[in-house]
Coordinates of C-alpha atoms in Angstrom, one line a residue:
M20 CA -0.6 -0.7 -0.5
K21 CA 3.3 2.3 1.1
G22 CA 4.3 1.2 -2.4
K23 CA 1.7 2.2 -4.8
V24 CA 0.7 5.6 -2.9
K25 CA 4.6 6.0 -2.9
M26 CA 4.9 5.5 -6.8
N27 CA 1.7 7.9 -7.1
W28 CA 3.4 10.6 -6.3
T29 CA 6.7 10.1 -8.2
L30 CA 4.4 10.6 -10.3
I31 CA 2.6 13.8 -9.8
I32 CA 5.6 15.3 -9.0
I33 CA 7.1 13.9 -12.9
L34 CA 4.3 15.3 -14.1
L35 CA 4.4 19.0 -12.9
L36 CA 7.9 18.8 -13.3
N37 CA 6.5 18.2 -17.4
I38 CA 4.7 21.0 -17.0
L39 CA 5.9 23.7 -15.7
G40 CA 8.5 22.7 -17.8
I41 CA 6.9 23.1 -20.8
G42 CA 5.5 26.8 -19.2
F43 CA 8.7 28.0 -19.1
I44 CA 9.4 26.7 -22.9
K45 CA 6.0 28.3 -23.6
L46 CA 7.6 31.2 -21.4
H47 CA 10.8 32.2 -22.5
D48 CA 10.3 31.6 -26.7
Q49 CA 7.4 34.0 -26.0
N50 CA 10.1 36.4 -24.2
K51 CA 12.7 36.0 -27.4
Y52 CA 8.9 37.4 -29.8
I53 CA 9.4 40.5 -27.2
K54 CA 12.4 41.2 -27.4
T55 CA 13.1 41.5 -31.6
K56 CA 9.7 43.8 -31.4
T57 CA 11.5 46.2 -28.8
G58 CA 14.5 46.4 -31.5
I59 CA 13.4 48.4 -33.2
E60 CA 11.8 50.7 -30.0
K61 CA 15.9 50.2 -29.0
H62 CA 17.8 51.1 -31.8
G63 CA 15.5 52.3 -34.8
E64 CA 15.8 54.8 -37.3
Y65 CA 13.5 56.1 -39.4
A66 CA 14.0 56.3 -43.4
I67 CA 11.2 57.5 -46.6
G68 CA 10.0 54.4 -48.0
I69 CA 8.4 54.2 -51.9
I70 CA 6.1 52.2 -52.6
T71 CA 7.3 50.6 -55.8
L72 CA 4.5 48.0 -56.7
T73 CA 0.5 47.3 -55.3
P74 CA -0.9 44.6 -55.8
P75 CA -3.4 45.4 -58.8
E76 CA -7.4 46.1 -58.5
G77 CA -9.5 43.5 -56.7
K78 CA -6.6 41.3 -55.9
L79 CA -3.8 40.5 -53.7
I80 CA -0.3 40.0 -54.0
K81 CA -0.3 37.9 -50.4
Q82 CA -2.8 37.1 -47.3
G83 CA -3.8 40.8 -46.0
G84 CA -2.8 42.7 -50.2
A85 CA 1.1 43.5 -50.5
E86 CA 3.6 46.1 -51.5
R87 CA 7.0 46.0 -52.8
I88 CA 9.0 49.2 -51.4
L89 CA 12.3 49.4 -50.8
Y90 CA 14.3 52.1 -48.4
K91 CA 18.2 53.9 -48.7
Y92 CA 19.7 53.5 -45.1
K93 CA 23.7 54.1 -45.5
K94 CA 23.8 54.3 -49.5
Q95 CA 22.7 50.7 -49.4
I96 CA 19.2 50.0 -50.7
F97 CA 16.7 47.6 -49.0
E98 CA 13.6 46.0 -51.2
G99 CA 11.0 43.0 -50.0
D100 CA 7.1 43.4 -48.9
A101 CA 4.7 45.2 -46.7
V102 CA 2.2 44.0 -45.9
G103 CA -0.4 46.2 -47.1
P104 CA -3.2 49.1 -45.1
F105 CA -6.7 49.0 -45.1
K106 CA -6.8 51.4 -47.7
R107 CA -5.7 52.0 -51.5
T108 CA -2.0 53.4 -51.9
K109 CA -0.2 54.2 -55.8
I110 CA 2.8 53.6 -56.3
G111 CA 5.8 56.3 -55.5
N112 CA 3.1 57.3 -52.1
K113 CA 6.6 58.2 -49.8
Y114 CA 6.2 56.7 -46.0
V115 CA 8.1 56.7 -42.8
I116 CA 9.6 53.3 -41.9
V117 CA 11.5 52.5 -39.5
F118 CA 14.3 50.2 -38.6
D119 CA 16.5 48.3 -36.2
T120 CA 19.4 49.1 -37.0
T121 CA 21.6 46.0 -35.9
N122 CA 18.7 43.6 -38.3
L123 CA 17.8 45.9 -40.5
K124 CA 16.4 43.3 -42.0
H125 CA 13.7 43.9 -39.4
C126 CA 11.1 47.6 -40.4
M127 CA 8.0 48.3 -39.7
V128 CA 6.2 50.8 -43.0
L129 CA 3.7 53.6 -41.0
Y130 CA 1.2 54.6 -43.9
D131 CA -0.1 57.0 -41.0
Y132 CA 2.7 59.4 -41.9
P133 CA 2.5 60.3 -45.3
V134 CA 5.9 62.2 -47.0
K135 CA 5.6 65.6 -49.0
D136 CA 8.3 66.6 -48.7
S137 CA 12.1 66.5 -46.8
L138 CA 10.7 69.3 -44.9
Q139 CA 8.0 66.4 -43.8
F140 CA 9.4 64.0 -42.5
V141 CA 11.8 65.7 -40.7
R142 CA 8.6 67.0 -38.6
D143 CA 8.0 62.9 -38.4
M144 CA 11.0 62.1 -37.9
E145 CA 11.5 64.8 -34.7
F146 CA 7.7 63.9 -33.6
L147 CA 8.0 60.5 -33.7
R148 CA 11.2 60.4 -32.0
K149 CA 9.4 62.0 -28.7
N150 CA 6.5 60.2 -29.3
P151 CA 6.9 56.4 -30.8
P152 CA 3.7 54.8 -31.3
K153 CA 3.0 51.3 -29.7
P154 CA 3.2 48.3 -31.9
Y155 CA 1.2 46.6 -30.2
D156 CA -1.4 48.7 -29.9
T157 CA -1.7 49.9 -32.9
L158 CA -2.7 49.4 -37.3
I159 CA -0.2 51.7 -38.8
W160 CA 2.6 48.9 -37.6
K161 CA 2.8 46.7 -41.1
C162 CA 5.9 44.3 -41.2
F163 CA 7.8 45.2 -43.1
R164 CA 9.7 41.7 -44.8
N165 CA 12.7 41.0 -46.9
K166 CA 12.3 37.7 -48.0
E167 CA 11.5 36.7 -44.8
K168 CA 9.3 35.5 -41.9
L169 CA 10.6 37.5 -39.1
W170 CA 9.3 35.3 -36.8

């Protein structure tokens, strides 16, 4: 009788340790995900992004709509897919891009900040440095991929 009770407690402890281990792994993965997103907030720089390709009327290039967009940083041009906004954009439209200087594949297009001229860009950049939008609370942050998934 004592042997069965002891074995039951052993099984309960093993099961509990497995559940705690799985919870720890999930929490660790979630923290890595958050750290990836906050890299932009820590090492963020701004640039002007130009739309080079939009989906045809009524069609989607990728799920959620997608556009080709490029931006320049330190005399290099980066091009990739921007998951499109819910409103139509046109080829040649310019928007503020915020990107992580430590990993240039992590970028976001701020569709609520169209750029009409360089003076407007400087004003927007100063405003965004003082009041950065929260990427988790707003839909103006869109994922920018350079031919691969970020997360």
